[in-house]
Amino acid sequence: MIPNAVQEIIRWQTPLSYMRRTVTEDTELFGHRLKKHDMLALWYISANRDESVFDDADRIIVDRPNARRHLSFGYGIHRCVGARVAELQLVTLLEELAKRRLRVNPVAEPVRVLASFVHGYKHLQVELTRY
């Protein structure tokens, strides 16, 4: 279940909030006219909570059947080249914690990165306990 849980965690805590793109030619998107050079913000954090894609989207459900449909690392040719490494690191971390029967418990309020682009933590103090 760990590989799927990792996808669900990444969906729920996307590393980047958004990505900006520039329209290259006049077009229409979902009924909206876009002109060449218009700028769009692709809100990954919003897409990953889209109720039309993810049932009960504001909850972490580790066995969610479509957890991999998240857009946390972008999509297509714009997918993060380090996505697989990040996924493998998280899978390895959770597997090793499980082997050792360790649980991670926050012991203080997290300090978030002060940026609109990065959706992450600067500092999170934790303790490891056995279960």
JSON list of C-alpha atoms in Angstrom, two decimals:
[
{"chain": "A", "resi": 1, "resn": "MET", "atom": "CA", "xyz": [0.00, 0.00, 0.00]},
{"chain": "A", "resi": 2, "resn": "ILE", "atom": "CA", "xyz": [3.00, 2.33, 0.48]},
{"chain": "A", "resi": 3, "resn": "PRO", "atom": "CA", "xyz": [3.51, 3.26, -3.22]},
{"chain": "A", "resi": 4, "resn": "ASN", "atom": "CA", "xyz": [-0.14, 4.30, -3.50]},
{"chain": "A", "resi": 5, "resn": "ALA", "atom": "CA", "xyz": [0.00, 6.11, -0.15]},
{"chain": "A", "resi": 6, "resn": "VAL", "atom": "CA", "xyz": [2.98, 8.09, -1.44]},
{"chain": "A", "resi": 7, "resn": "GLN", "atom": "CA", "xyz": [0.98, 9.22, -4.49]},
{"chain": "A", "resi": 8, "resn": "GLU", "atom": "CA", "xyz": [-1.89, 10.25, -2.23]},
{"chain": "A", "resi": 9, "resn": "ILE", "atom": "CA", "xyz": [0.43, 12.22, 0.06]},
{"chain": "A", "resi": 10, "resn": "ILE", "atom": "CA", "xyz": [1.98, 13.97, -2.94]},
{"chain": "A", "resi": 11, "resn": "ARG", "atom": "CA", "xyz": [-1.52, 14.75, -4.25]},
{"chain": "A", "resi": 12, "resn": "TRP", "atom": "CA", "xyz": [-2.55, 16.22, -0.92]},
{"chain": "A", "resi": 13, "resn": "GLN", "atom": "CA", "xyz": [0.70, 18.12, -0.19]},
{"chain": "A", "resi": 14, "resn": "THR", "atom": "CA", "xyz": [1.78, 19.22, -3.66]},
{"chain": "A", "resi": 15, "resn": "PRO", "atom": "CA", "xyz": [5.34, 20.62, -3.66]},
{"chain": "A", "resi": 16, "resn": "LEU", "atom": "CA", "xyz": [4.48, 23.50, -6.01]},
{"chain": "A", "resi": 17, "resn": "SER", "atom": "CA", "xyz": [1.30, 25.55, -5.81]},
{"chain": "A", "resi": 18, "resn": "TYR", "atom": "CA", "xyz": [1.11, 26.63, -9.43]},
{"chain": "A", "resi": 19, "resn": "MET", "atom": "CA", "xyz": [2.94, 27.09, -12.71]},
{"chain": "A", "resi": 20, "resn": "ARG", "atom": "CA", "xyz": [2.57, 30.04, -15.08]},
{"chain": "A", "resi": 21, "resn": "ARG", "atom": "CA", "xyz": [2.28, 29.57, -18.82]},
{"chain": "A", "resi": 22, "resn": "THR", "atom": "CA", "xyz": [2.03, 32.03, -21.73]},
{"chain": "A", "resi": 23, "resn": "VAL", "atom": "CA", "xyz": [-0.49, 31.51, -24.53]},
{"chain": "A", "resi": 24, "resn": "THR", "atom": "CA", "xyz": [1.34, 31.07, -27.85]},
{"chain": "A", "resi": 25, "resn": "GLU", "atom": "CA", "xyz": [-1.65, 31.66, -30.16]},
{"chain": "A", "resi": 26, "resn": "ASP", "atom": "CA", "xyz": [-5.23, 32.89, -29.89]},
{"chain": "A", "resi": 27, "resn": "THR", "atom": "CA", "xyz": [-7.41, 30.03, -28.69]},
{"chain": "A", "resi": 28, "resn": "GLU", "atom": "CA", "xyz": [-10.40, 29.07, -26.61]},
{"chain": "A", "resi": 29, "resn": "LEU", "atom": "CA", "xyz": [-10.18, 27.01, -23.44]},
{"chain": "A", "resi": 30, "resn": "PHE", "atom": "CA", "xyz": [-13.30, 25.75, -21.67]},
{"chain": "A", "resi": 31, "resn": "GLY", "atom": "CA", "xyz": [-15.37, 28.56, -23.19]},
{"chain": "A", "resi": 32, "resn": "HIS", "atom": "CA", "xyz": [-12.84, 31.31, -22.41]},
{"chain": "A", "resi": 33, "resn": "ARG", "atom": "CA", "xyz": [-11.14, 33.21, -25.22]},
{"chain": "A", "resi": 34, "resn": "LEU", "atom": "CA", "xyz": [-7.38, 33.49, -24.74]},
{"chain": "A", "resi": 35, "resn": "LYS", "atom": "CA", "xyz": [-5.17, 35.77, -26.78]},
{"chain": "A", "resi": 36, "resn": "LYS", "atom": "CA", "xyz": [-1.56, 35.26, -27.76]},
{"chain": "A", "resi": 37, "resn": "HIS", "atom": "CA", "xyz": [0.74, 36.41, -24.90]},
{"chain": "A", "resi": 38, "resn": "ASP", "atom": "CA", "xyz": [-2.01, 36.08, -22.25]},
{"chain": "A", "resi": 39, "resn": "MET", "atom": "CA", "xyz": [-0.66, 34.49, -19.08]},
{"chain": "A", "resi": 40, "resn": "LEU", "atom": "CA", "xyz": [-2.31, 31.60, -17.26]},
{"chain": "A", "resi": 41, "resn": "ALA", "atom": "CA", "xyz": [-1.71, 30.20, -13.80]},
{"chain": "A", "resi": 42, "resn": "LEU", "atom": "CA", "xyz": [-2.14, 26.43, -13.51]},
{"chain": "A", "resi": 43, "resn": "TRP", "atom": "CA", "xyz": [-3.10, 25.86, -9.87]},
{"chain": "A", "resi": 44, "resn": "TYR", "atom": "CA", "xyz": [-1.88, 22.32, -9.10]},
{"chain": "A", "resi": 45, "resn": "ILE", "atom": "CA", "xyz": [-3.03, 22.64, -5.53]},
{"chain": "A", "resi": 46, "resn": "SER", "atom": "CA", "xyz": [-6.58, 23.25, -6.78]},
{"chain": "A", "resi": 47, "resn": "ALA", "atom": "CA", "xyz": [-6.50, 20.54, -9.47]},
{"chain": "A", "resi": 48, "resn": "ASN", "atom": "CA", "xyz": [-5.38, 17.99, -6.87]},
{"chain": "A", "resi": 49, "resn": "ARG", "atom": "CA", "xyz": [-8.51, 18.74, -4.80]},
{"chain": "A", "resi": 50, "resn": "ASP", "atom": "CA", "xyz": [-10.92, 18.70, -7.75]},
{"chain": "A", "resi": 51, "resn": "GLU", "atom": "CA", "xyz": [-14.05, 16.87, -6.55]},
{"chain": "A", "resi": 52, "resn": "SER", "atom": "CA", "xyz": [-14.91, 15.87, -10.13]},
{"chain": "A", "resi": 53, "resn": "VAL", "atom": "CA", "xyz": [-11.67, 13.83, -10.21]},
{"chain": "A", "resi": 54, "resn": "PHE", "atom": "CA", "xyz": [-11.08, 12.88, -6.54]},
{"chain": "A", "resi": 55, "resn": "ASP", "atom": "CA", "xyz": [-13.98, 11.80, -4.32]},
{"chain": "A", "resi": 56, "resn": "ASP", "atom": "CA", "xyz": [-13.74, 13.37, -0.87]},
{"chain": "A", "resi": 57, "resn": "ALA", "atom": "CA", "xyz": [-10.70, 15.29, -2.17]},
{"chain": "A", "resi": 58, "resn": "ASP", "atom": "CA", "xyz": [-9.86, 17.09, 1.09]},
{"chain": "A", "resi": 59, "resn": "ARG", "atom": "CA", "xyz": [-9.15, 13.82, 2.89]},
{"chain": "A", "resi": 60, "resn": "ILE", "atom": "CA", "xyz": [-6.03, 11.67, 2.67]},
{"chain": "A", "resi": 61, "resn": "ILE", "atom": "CA", "xyz": [-7.17, 8.20, 1.61]},
{"chain": "A", "resi": 62, "resn": "VAL", "atom": "CA", "xyz": [-4.07, 6.01, 1.28]},
{"chain": "A", "resi": 63, "resn": "ASP", "atom": "CA", "xyz": [-5.85, 3.39, -0.82]},
{"chain": "A", "resi": 64, "resn": "ARG", "atom": "CA", "xyz": [-7.48, 5.95, -3.14]},
{"chain": "A", "resi": 65, "resn": "PRO", "atom": "CA", "xyz": [-7.78, 4.12, -6.48]},
{"chain": "A", "resi": 66, "resn": "ASN", "atom": "CA", "xyz": [-6.84, 7.13, -8.65]},
{"chain": "A", "resi": 67, "resn": "ALA", "atom": "CA", "xyz": [-4.20, 8.76, -6.42]},
{"chain": "A", "resi": 68, "resn": "ARG", "atom": "CA", "xyz": [-1.68, 8.82, -9.30]},
{"chain": "A", "resi": 69, "resn": "ARG", "atom": "CA", "xyz": [-3.90, 11.24, -11.26]},
{"chain": "A", "resi": 70, "resn": "HIS", "atom": "CA", "xyz": [-2.49, 14.17, -9.30]},
{"chain": "A", "resi": 71, "resn": "LEU", "atom": "CA", "xyz": [-0.75, 17.01, -11.13]},
{"chain": "A", "resi": 72, "resn": "SER", "atom": "CA", "xyz": [1.80, 17.78, -8.40]},
{"chain": "A", "resi": 73, "resn": "PHE", "atom": "CA", "xyz": [4.75, 17.26, -10.75]},
{"chain": "A", "resi": 74, "resn": "GLY", "atom": "CA", "xyz": [3.16, 18.80, -13.82]},
{"chain": "A", "resi": 75, "resn": "TYR", "atom": "CA", "xyz": [2.01, 16.84, -16.86]},
{"chain": "A", "resi": 76, "resn": "GLY", "atom": "CA", "xyz": [3.30, 15.58, -20.21]},
{"chain": "A", "resi": 77, "resn": "ILE", "atom": "CA", "xyz": [6.46, 17.26, -21.49]},
{"chain": "A", "resi": 78, "resn": "HIS", "atom": "CA", "xyz": [6.29, 19.63, -18.52]},
{"chain": "A", "resi": 79, "resn": "ARG", "atom": "CA", "xyz": [6.47, 16.85, -15.92]},
{"chain": "A", "resi": 80, "resn": "CYS", "atom": "CA", "xyz": [9.23, 17.36, -13.33]},
{"chain": "A", "resi": 81, "resn": "VAL", "atom": "CA", "xyz": [12.33, 15.34, -14.27]},
{"chain": "A", "resi": 82, "resn": "GLY", "atom": "CA", "xyz": [12.95, 14.61, -10.58]},
{"chain": "A", "resi": 83, "resn": "ALA", "atom": "CA", "xyz": [9.45, 13.26, -9.91]},
{"chain": "A", "resi": 84, "resn": "ARG", "atom": "CA", "xyz": [10.50, 9.59, -9.94]},
{"chain": "A", "resi": 85, "resn": "VAL", "atom": "CA", "xyz": [13.39, 10.28, -7.56]},
{"chain": "A", "resi": 86, "resn": "ALA", "atom": "CA", "xyz": [11.07, 12.09, -5.15]},
{"chain": "A", "resi": 87, "resn": "GLU", "atom": "CA", "xyz": [8.57, 9.22, -5.28]},
{"chain": "A", "resi": 88, "resn": "LEU", "atom": "CA", "xyz": [11.29, 6.63, -4.67]},
{"chain": "A", "resi": 89, "resn": "GLN", "atom": "CA", "xyz": [12.68, 8.62, -1.74]},
{"chain": "A", "resi": 90, "resn": "LEU", "atom": "CA", "xyz": [9.25, 8.76, -0.09]},
{"chain": "A", "resi": 91, "resn": "VAL", "atom": "CA", "xyz": [8.54, 5.07, -0.73]},
{"chain": "A", "resi": 92, "resn": "THR", "atom": "CA", "xyz": [11.94, 4.15, 0.77]},
{"chain": "A", "resi": 93, "resn": "LEU", "atom": "CA", "xyz": [11.37, 6.41, 3.78]},
{"chain": "A", "resi": 94, "resn": "LEU", "atom": "CA", "xyz": [7.95, 4.92, 4.56]},
{"chain": "A", "resi": 95, "resn": "GLU", "atom": "CA", "xyz": [9.20, 1.34, 4.01]},
{"chain": "A", "resi": 96, "resn": "GLU", "atom": "CA", "xyz": [12.12, 1.89, 6.39]},
{"chain": "A", "resi": 97, "resn": "LEU", "atom": "CA", "xyz": [9.90, 3.53, 9.01]},
{"chain": "A", "resi": 98, "resn": "ALA", "atom": "CA", "xyz": [7.49, 0.59, 8.78]},
{"chain": "A", "resi": 99, "resn": "LYS", "atom": "CA", "xyz": [10.33, -1.97, 9.06]},
{"chain": "A", "resi": 100, "resn": "ARG", "atom": "CA", "xyz": [11.49, -0.28, 12.22]},
{"chain": "A", "resi": 101, "resn": "ARG", "atom": "CA", "xyz": [7.93, 0.25, 13.49]},
{"chain": "A", "resi": 102, "resn": "LEU", "atom": "CA", "xyz": [8.53, 3.99, 13.77]},
{"chain": "A", "resi": 103, "resn": "ARG", "atom": "CA", "xyz": [5.98, 6.76, 13.69]},
{"chain": "A", "resi": 104, "resn": "VAL", "atom": "CA", "xyz": [6.78, 10.44, 12.97]},
{"chain": "A", "resi": 105, "resn": "ASN", "atom": "CA", "xyz": [5.09, 12.88, 15.37]},
{"chain": "A", "resi": 106, "resn": "PRO", "atom": "CA", "xyz": [5.25, 16.66, 14.98]},
{"chain": "A", "resi": 107, "resn": "VAL", "atom": "CA", "xyz": [6.28, 18.33, 18.26]},
{"chain": "A", "resi": 108, "resn": "ALA", "atom": "CA", "xyz": [5.99, 21.98, 17.20]},
{"chain": "A", "resi": 109, "resn": "GLU", "atom": "CA", "xyz": [4.13, 24.08, 14.66]},
{"chain": "A", "resi": 110, "resn": "PRO", "atom": "CA", "xyz": [5.77, 23.87, 11.22]},
{"chain": "A", "resi": 111, "resn": "VAL", "atom": "CA", "xyz": [7.54, 26.84, 9.69]},
{"chain": "A", "resi": 112, "resn": "ARG", "atom": "CA", "xyz": [6.39, 27.13, 6.09]},
{"chain": "A", "resi": 113, "resn": "VAL", "atom": "CA", "xyz": [8.43, 28.42, 3.16]},
{"chain": "A", "resi": 114, "resn": "LEU", "atom": "CA", "xyz": [7.40, 32.04, 2.63]},
{"chain": "A", "resi": 115, "resn": "ALA", "atom": "CA", "xyz": [6.66, 31.83, -1.08]},
{"chain": "A", "resi": 116, "resn": "SER", "atom": "CA", "xyz": [3.51, 31.63, -3.15]},
{"chain": "A", "resi": 117, "resn": "PHE", "atom": "CA", "xyz": [5.15, 29.24, -5.63]},
{"chain": "A", "resi": 118, "resn": "VAL", "atom": "CA", "xyz": [6.62, 26.62, -3.27]},
{"chain": "A", "resi": 119, "resn": "HIS", "atom": "CA", "xyz": [4.13, 24.82, -1.06]},
{"chain": "A", "resi": 120, "resn": "GLY", "atom": "CA", "xyz": [6.37, 23.36, 1.57]},
{"chain": "A", "resi": 121, "resn": "TYR", "atom": "CA", "xyz": [8.05, 23.47, 4.93]},
{"chain": "A", "resi": 122, "resn": "LYS", "atom": "CA", "xyz": [11.20, 25.28, 5.93]},
{"chain": "A", "resi": 123, "resn": "HIS", "atom": "CA", "xyz": [11.33, 23.58, 9.32]},
{"chain": "A", "resi": 124, "resn": "LEU", "atom": "CA", "xyz": [9.27, 20.84, 10.98]},
{"chain": "A", "resi": 125, "resn": "GLN", "atom": "CA", "xyz": [10.41, 19.52, 14.34]},
{"chain": "A", "resi": 126, "resn": "VAL", "atom": "CA", "xyz": [9.43, 15.89, 14.89]},
{"chain": "A", "resi": 127, "resn": "GLU", "atom": "CA", "xyz": [10.09, 12.97, 17.18]},
{"chain": "A", "resi": 128, "resn": "LEU", "atom": "CA", "xyz": [10.16, 9.31, 16.23]},
{"chain": "A", "resi": 129, "resn": "THR", "atom": "CA", "xyz": [8.25, 6.88, 18.41]},
{"chain": "A", "resi": 130, "resn": "ARG", "atom": "CA", "xyz": [7.79, 3.12, 18.20]},
{"chain": "A", "resi": 131, "resn": "TYR", "atom": "CA", "xyz": [4.41, 1.51, 17.72]}
]
